[in-house]
Coordinates of C-alpha atoms in Angstrom, one line a residue:
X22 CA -81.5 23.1 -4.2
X23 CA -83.0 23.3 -0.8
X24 CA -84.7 26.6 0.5
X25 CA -84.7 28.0 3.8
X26 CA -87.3 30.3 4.0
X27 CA -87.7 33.4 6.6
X28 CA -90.4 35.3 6.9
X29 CA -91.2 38.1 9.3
X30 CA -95.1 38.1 10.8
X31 CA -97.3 40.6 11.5
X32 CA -100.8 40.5 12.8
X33 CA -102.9 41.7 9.5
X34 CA -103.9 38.4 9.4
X35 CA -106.2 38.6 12.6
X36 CA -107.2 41.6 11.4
X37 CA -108.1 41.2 7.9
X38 CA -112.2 40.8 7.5
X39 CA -112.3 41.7 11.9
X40 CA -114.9 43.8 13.1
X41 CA -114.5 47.3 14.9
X42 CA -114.2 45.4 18.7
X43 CA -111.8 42.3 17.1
X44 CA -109.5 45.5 15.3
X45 CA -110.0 47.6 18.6
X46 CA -108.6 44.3 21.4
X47 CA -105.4 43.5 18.1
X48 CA -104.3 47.2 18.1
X49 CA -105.2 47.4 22.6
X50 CA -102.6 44.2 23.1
X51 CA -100.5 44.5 20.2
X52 CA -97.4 44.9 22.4
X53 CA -98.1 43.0 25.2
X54 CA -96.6 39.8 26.2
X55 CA -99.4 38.0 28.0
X56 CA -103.1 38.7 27.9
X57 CA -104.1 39.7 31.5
X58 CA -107.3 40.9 31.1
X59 CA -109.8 37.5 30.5
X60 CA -112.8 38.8 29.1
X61 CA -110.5 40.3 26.4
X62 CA -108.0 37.4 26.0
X63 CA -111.7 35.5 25.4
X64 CA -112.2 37.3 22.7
X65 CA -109.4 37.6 21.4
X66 CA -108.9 33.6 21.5
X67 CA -111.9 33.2 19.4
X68 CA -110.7 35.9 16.9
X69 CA -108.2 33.3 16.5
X70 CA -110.3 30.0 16.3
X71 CA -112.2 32.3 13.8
X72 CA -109.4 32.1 11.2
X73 CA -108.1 29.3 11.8
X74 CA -110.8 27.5 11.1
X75 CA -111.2 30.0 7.8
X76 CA -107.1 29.4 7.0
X77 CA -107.6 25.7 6.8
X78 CA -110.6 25.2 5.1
X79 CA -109.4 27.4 1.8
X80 CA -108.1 28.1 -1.2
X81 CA -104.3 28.4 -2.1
X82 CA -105.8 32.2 -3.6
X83 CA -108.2 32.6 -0.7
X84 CA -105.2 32.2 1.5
X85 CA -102.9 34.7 -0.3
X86 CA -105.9 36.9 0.1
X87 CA -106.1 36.4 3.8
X88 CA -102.3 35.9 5.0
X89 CA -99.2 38.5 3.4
X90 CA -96.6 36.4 5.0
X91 CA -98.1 33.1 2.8
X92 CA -99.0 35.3 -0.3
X93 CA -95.3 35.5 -0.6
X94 CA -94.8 31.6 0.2
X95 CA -97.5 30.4 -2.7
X96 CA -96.3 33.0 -5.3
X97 CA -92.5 32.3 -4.8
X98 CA -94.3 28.4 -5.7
X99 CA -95.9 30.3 -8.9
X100 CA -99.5 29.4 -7.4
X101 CA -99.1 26.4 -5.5
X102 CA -96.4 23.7 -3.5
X103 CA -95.0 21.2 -5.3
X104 CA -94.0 18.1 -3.5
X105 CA -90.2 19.4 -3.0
X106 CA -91.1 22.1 -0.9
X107 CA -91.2 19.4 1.3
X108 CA -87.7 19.4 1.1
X109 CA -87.2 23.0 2.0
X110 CA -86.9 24.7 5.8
X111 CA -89.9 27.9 6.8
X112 CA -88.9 30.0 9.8
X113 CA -91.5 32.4 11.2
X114 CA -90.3 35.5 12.7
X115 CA -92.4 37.2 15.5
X116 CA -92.5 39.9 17.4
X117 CA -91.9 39.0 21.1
X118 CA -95.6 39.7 21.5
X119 CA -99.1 36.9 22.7
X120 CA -100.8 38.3 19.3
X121 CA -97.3 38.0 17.1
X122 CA -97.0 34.4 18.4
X123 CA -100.4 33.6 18.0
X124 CA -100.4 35.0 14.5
X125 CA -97.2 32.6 13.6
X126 CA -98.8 29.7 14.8
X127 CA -101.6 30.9 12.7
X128 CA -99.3 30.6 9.2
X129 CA -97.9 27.6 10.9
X130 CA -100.7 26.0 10.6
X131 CA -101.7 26.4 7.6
X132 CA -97.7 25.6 6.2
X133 CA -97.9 22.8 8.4
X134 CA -101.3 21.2 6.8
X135 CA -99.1 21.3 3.2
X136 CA -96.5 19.0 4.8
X137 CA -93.8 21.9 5.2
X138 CA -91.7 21.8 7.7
X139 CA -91.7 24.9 9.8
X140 CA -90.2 26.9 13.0
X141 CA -92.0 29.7 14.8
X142 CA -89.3 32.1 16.7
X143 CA -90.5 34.3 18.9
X144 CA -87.7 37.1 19.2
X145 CA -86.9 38.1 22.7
X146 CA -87.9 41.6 23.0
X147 CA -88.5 42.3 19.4
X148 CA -91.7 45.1 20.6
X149 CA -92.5 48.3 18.5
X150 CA -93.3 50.2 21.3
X151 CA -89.7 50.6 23.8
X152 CA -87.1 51.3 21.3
X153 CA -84.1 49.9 23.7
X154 CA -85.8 47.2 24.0
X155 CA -86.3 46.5 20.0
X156 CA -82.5 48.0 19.6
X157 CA -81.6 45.1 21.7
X158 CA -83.6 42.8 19.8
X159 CA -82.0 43.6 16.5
X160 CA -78.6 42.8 17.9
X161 CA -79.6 39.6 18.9
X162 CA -81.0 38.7 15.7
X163 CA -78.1 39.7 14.0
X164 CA -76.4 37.6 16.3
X165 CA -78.7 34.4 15.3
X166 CA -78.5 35.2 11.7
X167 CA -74.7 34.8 12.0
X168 CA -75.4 31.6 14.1
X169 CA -78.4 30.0 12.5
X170 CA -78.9 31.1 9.0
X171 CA -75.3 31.2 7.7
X172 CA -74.9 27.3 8.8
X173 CA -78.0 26.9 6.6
X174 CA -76.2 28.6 4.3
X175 CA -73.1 26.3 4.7
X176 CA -75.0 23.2 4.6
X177 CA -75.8 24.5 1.1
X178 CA -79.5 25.9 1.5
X179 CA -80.4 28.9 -1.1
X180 CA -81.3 31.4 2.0
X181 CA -84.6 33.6 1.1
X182 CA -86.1 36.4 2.9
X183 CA -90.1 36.6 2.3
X184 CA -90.4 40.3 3.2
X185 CA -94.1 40.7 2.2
X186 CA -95.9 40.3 5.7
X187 CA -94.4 42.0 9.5
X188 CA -94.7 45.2 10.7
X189 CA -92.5 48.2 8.6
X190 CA -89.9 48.6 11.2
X191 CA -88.5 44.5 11.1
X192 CA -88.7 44.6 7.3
X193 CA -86.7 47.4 6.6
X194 CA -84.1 45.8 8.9
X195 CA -84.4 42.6 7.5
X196 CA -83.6 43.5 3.9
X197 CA -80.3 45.5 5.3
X198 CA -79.3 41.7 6.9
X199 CA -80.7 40.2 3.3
X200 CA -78.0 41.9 1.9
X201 CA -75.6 40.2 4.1
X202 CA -77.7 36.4 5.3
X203 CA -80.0 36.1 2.4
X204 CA -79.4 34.9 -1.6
X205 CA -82.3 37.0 -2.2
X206 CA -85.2 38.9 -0.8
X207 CA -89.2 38.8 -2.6
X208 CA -91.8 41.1 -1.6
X209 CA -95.2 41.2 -3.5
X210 CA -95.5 44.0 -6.0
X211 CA -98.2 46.8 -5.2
X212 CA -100.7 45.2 -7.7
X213 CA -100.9 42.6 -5.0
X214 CA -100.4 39.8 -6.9
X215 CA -96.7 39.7 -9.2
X216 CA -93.9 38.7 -7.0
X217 CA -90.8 41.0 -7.0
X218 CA -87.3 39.5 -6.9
X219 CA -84.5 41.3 -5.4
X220 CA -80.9 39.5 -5.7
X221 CA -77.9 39.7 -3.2
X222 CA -76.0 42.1 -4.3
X223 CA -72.4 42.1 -3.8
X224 CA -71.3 44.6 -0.2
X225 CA -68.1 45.7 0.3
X226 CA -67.4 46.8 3.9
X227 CA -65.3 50.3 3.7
X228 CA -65.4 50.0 7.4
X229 CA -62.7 46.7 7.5
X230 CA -59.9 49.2 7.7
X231 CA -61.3 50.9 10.1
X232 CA -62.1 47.7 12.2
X233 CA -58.8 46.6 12.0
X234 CA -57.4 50.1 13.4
X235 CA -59.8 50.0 16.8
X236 CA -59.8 45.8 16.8
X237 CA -59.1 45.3 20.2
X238 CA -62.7 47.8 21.2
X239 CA -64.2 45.8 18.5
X240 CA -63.8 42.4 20.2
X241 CA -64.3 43.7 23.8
X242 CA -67.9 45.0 22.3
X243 CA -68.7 42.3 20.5
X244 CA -68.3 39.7 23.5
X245 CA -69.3 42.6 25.9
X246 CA -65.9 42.6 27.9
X247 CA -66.0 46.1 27.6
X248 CA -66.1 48.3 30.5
X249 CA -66.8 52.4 31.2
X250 CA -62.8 52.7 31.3
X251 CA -63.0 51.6 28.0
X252 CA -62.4 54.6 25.3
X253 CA -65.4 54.4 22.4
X254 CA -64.7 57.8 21.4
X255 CA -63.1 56.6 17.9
X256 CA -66.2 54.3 17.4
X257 CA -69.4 56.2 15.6
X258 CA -72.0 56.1 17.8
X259 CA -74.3 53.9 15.3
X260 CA -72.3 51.3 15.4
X261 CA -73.0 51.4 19.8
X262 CA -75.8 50.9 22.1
X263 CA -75.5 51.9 25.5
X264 CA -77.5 50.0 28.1
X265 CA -77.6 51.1 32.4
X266 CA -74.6 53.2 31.4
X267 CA -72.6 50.0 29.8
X268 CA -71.8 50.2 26.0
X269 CA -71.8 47.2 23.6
X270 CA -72.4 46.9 19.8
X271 CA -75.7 47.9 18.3
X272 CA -77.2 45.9 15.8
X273 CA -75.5 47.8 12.7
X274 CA -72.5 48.0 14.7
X275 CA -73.2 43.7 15.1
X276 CA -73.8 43.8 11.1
X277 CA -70.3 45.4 10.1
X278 CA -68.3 43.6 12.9
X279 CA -69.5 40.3 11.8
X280 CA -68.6 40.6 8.0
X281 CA -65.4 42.7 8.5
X282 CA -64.5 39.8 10.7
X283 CA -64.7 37.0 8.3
X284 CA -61.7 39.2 6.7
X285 CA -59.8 40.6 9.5
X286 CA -59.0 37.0 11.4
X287 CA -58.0 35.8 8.4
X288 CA -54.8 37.5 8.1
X289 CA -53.0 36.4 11.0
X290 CA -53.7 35.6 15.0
X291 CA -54.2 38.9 16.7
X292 CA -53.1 39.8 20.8
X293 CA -55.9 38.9 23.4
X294 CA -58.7 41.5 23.4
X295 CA -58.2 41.5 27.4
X296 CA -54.8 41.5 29.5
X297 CA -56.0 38.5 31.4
X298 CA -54.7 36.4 28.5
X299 CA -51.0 36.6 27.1
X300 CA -49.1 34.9 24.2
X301 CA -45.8 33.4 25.4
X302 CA -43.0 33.8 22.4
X303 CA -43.3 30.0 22.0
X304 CA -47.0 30.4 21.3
X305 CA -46.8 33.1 18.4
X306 CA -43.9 31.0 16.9
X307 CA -46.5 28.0 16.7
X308 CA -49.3 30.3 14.9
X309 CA -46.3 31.9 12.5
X310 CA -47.4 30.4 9.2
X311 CA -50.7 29.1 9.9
X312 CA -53.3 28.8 7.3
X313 CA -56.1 31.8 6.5
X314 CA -58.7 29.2 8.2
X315 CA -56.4 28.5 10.7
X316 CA -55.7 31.9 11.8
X317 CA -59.9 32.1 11.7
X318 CA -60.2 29.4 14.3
X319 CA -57.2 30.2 16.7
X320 CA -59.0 34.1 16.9
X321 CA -62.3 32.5 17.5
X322 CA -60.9 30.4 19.9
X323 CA -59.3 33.0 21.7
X324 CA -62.2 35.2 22.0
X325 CA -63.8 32.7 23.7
X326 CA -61.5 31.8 26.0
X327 CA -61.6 35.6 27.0
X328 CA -65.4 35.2 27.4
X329 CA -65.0 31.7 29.7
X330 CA -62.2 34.0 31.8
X331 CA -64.9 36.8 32.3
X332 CA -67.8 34.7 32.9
X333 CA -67.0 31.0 33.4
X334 CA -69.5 30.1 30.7
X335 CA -67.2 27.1 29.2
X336 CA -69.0 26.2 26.1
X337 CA -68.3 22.7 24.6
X338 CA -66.6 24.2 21.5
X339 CA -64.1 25.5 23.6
X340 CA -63.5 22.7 25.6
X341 CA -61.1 24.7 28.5
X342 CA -60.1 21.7 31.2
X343 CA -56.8 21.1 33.7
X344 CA -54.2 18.5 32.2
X345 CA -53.8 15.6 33.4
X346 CA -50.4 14.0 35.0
X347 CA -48.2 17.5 33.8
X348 CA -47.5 16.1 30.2
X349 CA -46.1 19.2 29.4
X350 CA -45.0 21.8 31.5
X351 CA -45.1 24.4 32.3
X352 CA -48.6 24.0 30.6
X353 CA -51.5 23.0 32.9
X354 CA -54.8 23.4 31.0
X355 CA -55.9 23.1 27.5
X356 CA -58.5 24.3 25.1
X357 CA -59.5 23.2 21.7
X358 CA -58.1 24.8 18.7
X359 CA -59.9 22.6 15.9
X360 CA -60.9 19.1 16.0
X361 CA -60.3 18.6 11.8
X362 CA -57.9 17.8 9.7
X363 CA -54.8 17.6 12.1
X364 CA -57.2 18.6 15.4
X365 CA -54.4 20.7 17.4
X366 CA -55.3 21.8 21.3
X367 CA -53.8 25.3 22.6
X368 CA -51.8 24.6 26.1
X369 CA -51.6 27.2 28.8
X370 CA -50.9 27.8 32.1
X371 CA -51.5 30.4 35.1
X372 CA -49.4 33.3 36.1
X373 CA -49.9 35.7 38.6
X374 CA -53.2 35.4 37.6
X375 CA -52.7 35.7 34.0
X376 CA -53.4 32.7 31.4
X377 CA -50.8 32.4 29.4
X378 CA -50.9 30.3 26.0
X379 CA -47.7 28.3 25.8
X380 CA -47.9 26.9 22.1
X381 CA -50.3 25.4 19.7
X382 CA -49.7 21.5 19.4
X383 CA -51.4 18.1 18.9
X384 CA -53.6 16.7 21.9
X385 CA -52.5 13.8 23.9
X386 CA -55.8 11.8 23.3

């Protein structure tokens, strides 16, 4: 089975065998974007060109002595990379950091030189040092995880979380989203060299009850619809962030929406999360006895539709476009339900500035 392989980076590796002025200029930028200062971004780029040069040149042991991040790539190989590694996917985490980056390209390198194929992502505002900042940053990575990793996981990848290199604060995060994105976790044991294996357990959510009872907040977080009129008092405050005064989902909060989801739209096609979108009674007579991944799909597809109305950001999924010659009135727009199996379109029209969703029906292409 294919791998897909994340692992978070740190900057030990520019550090490891430095001298005093080399440890000095890594812990003096460690959080900055950009190097302004050239006589330090100097030194620092040959710091780099240093190891580089030292990564390359040796050793599969040398380089598990030098790198964390690829002492937990070669010893989840036992030692070395066979030829199917070729086969698998390696994603390198950084902070949104020069150094970070720099480091990630470092590994890259090296990964790159055994003919693996491999993805450096710098995390937008993923910094140790403004804790909004890296609050925000979680949320969005739980949002990519849900995005990126669980289509890996669809397209049949065995999803692994290399936890043995990255700064403290990312890994304990990562291996609460492991339990959720990953098939397992490894770290390196603290003998340094025996590789410890940590399986998915199975999670049940206590909170999908509660979800369901404050769904409506839920939704308006999660696409942030939701505005200071809006009544959070019946959400716990780690599952929110608030940001210039304006409240939306923090990256727990993100974690327990996204699996209680999977459940909750299952069971039937909920009202719009905002009152700019209404069901018509020949609309929730055409979603009556829809299937579990039906009722998935018409939920997403709603959500959306309430994120276009807010912010006119039409993604291609959603498809939302004016009907052409009035096939069927009083419907004068459309939007994609699904485009498998059956591939049905949701009709709707405008009324007194409300969208209203007529029915659920096949598409006249």
């Amino acid at each position: 089975m294919r791998k897909l392989i994340l692992s978070p980076c740190g900057t030990s590796l520019l550090t490891n065998g430095s001298n005093e002025i080399e440890r000095k200029l890594v812990n003096k930028h460690a959080n900055a974007n950009e190097i302004h200062d050239a006589n330090d971004k100097k030194l620092l780029e040959e710091r780099i060109r240093t190891v580089r040069e030292k990564l390359l040149s040796c050793s599969f042991e040398e380089a598990k002595k030098l790198s964390a991040e690829l002492n937990g790539i070669i010893s989840l190989y036992n030692g070395l990379i066979p030829k199917e590694a070729s086969q698998d996917y390696y994603i390198l985490l950084c902070t949104d950091t020069w150094l970070g980056e720099q480091t990630a390209l470092l590994v890259e390198s090296w990964l790159k030189k055994q003919n693996l194929t491999t993805e450096v992502r710098r995390q937008k505002d993923l910094q140790t040092n403004n804790l909004e900042s890296f609050q925000v940053a979680l949320s969005d990575l739980v949002q990519w995880c849900e995005e990126v990793i669980k289509g890996y996981k669809d397209s049949q990848y065995y999803v692994i979380f290399n936890l043995t290199g990255g700064f403290k604060s990312v890994q304990g995060f990562l291996q609460t989203l492991a339990l959720f994105y990953a098939d397992e976790s490894v770290y390196i044991f603290e003998t340094g060299n025996e590789l410890l294996r940590i399986p998915r357990l199975p999670v049940k959510m206590a909170e999908v009850d509660y979800i369901r009872q404050n769904l409506a907040a839920f939704r308006r977080l999660s696409l942030e619809l939701s505005d200071k009129s809006d009544s959070t008092e019946k959400i716990p405050e780690t599952f929110l962030l608030e940001i210039d005064g304006e409240k939306t989902l923090s990256a727990w909060g993100e974690i327990v929406w996204h699996s209680a989801k999977k459940e909750i739209y299952k069971d039937c096609v909920y009202e719009s999360p905002i009152n700019k979108v209404r069901f018509s009674q020949k609309f929730l007579k055409s979603v009556e006895n829809l299937e579990t991944d039906r009722c998935v799909l018409v939920n997403q597809k709603v959500d959306q539709l309430c994120k276009y109305l807010q912010t006119k950001q039409n993604v291609s999924s959603l498809d939302f476009k004016e009907l052409k010659g009035n096939p069927k009135p009083p419907s004068t727009h459309e939007i994609d339900a699904w485009s498998d199996k059956d591939a049905k379109r949701i009709f709707c029209h405008y009324e007194n500035g409300i969208l209203v969703l007529d029915e659920l029906g096949k598409g006249f292409h």
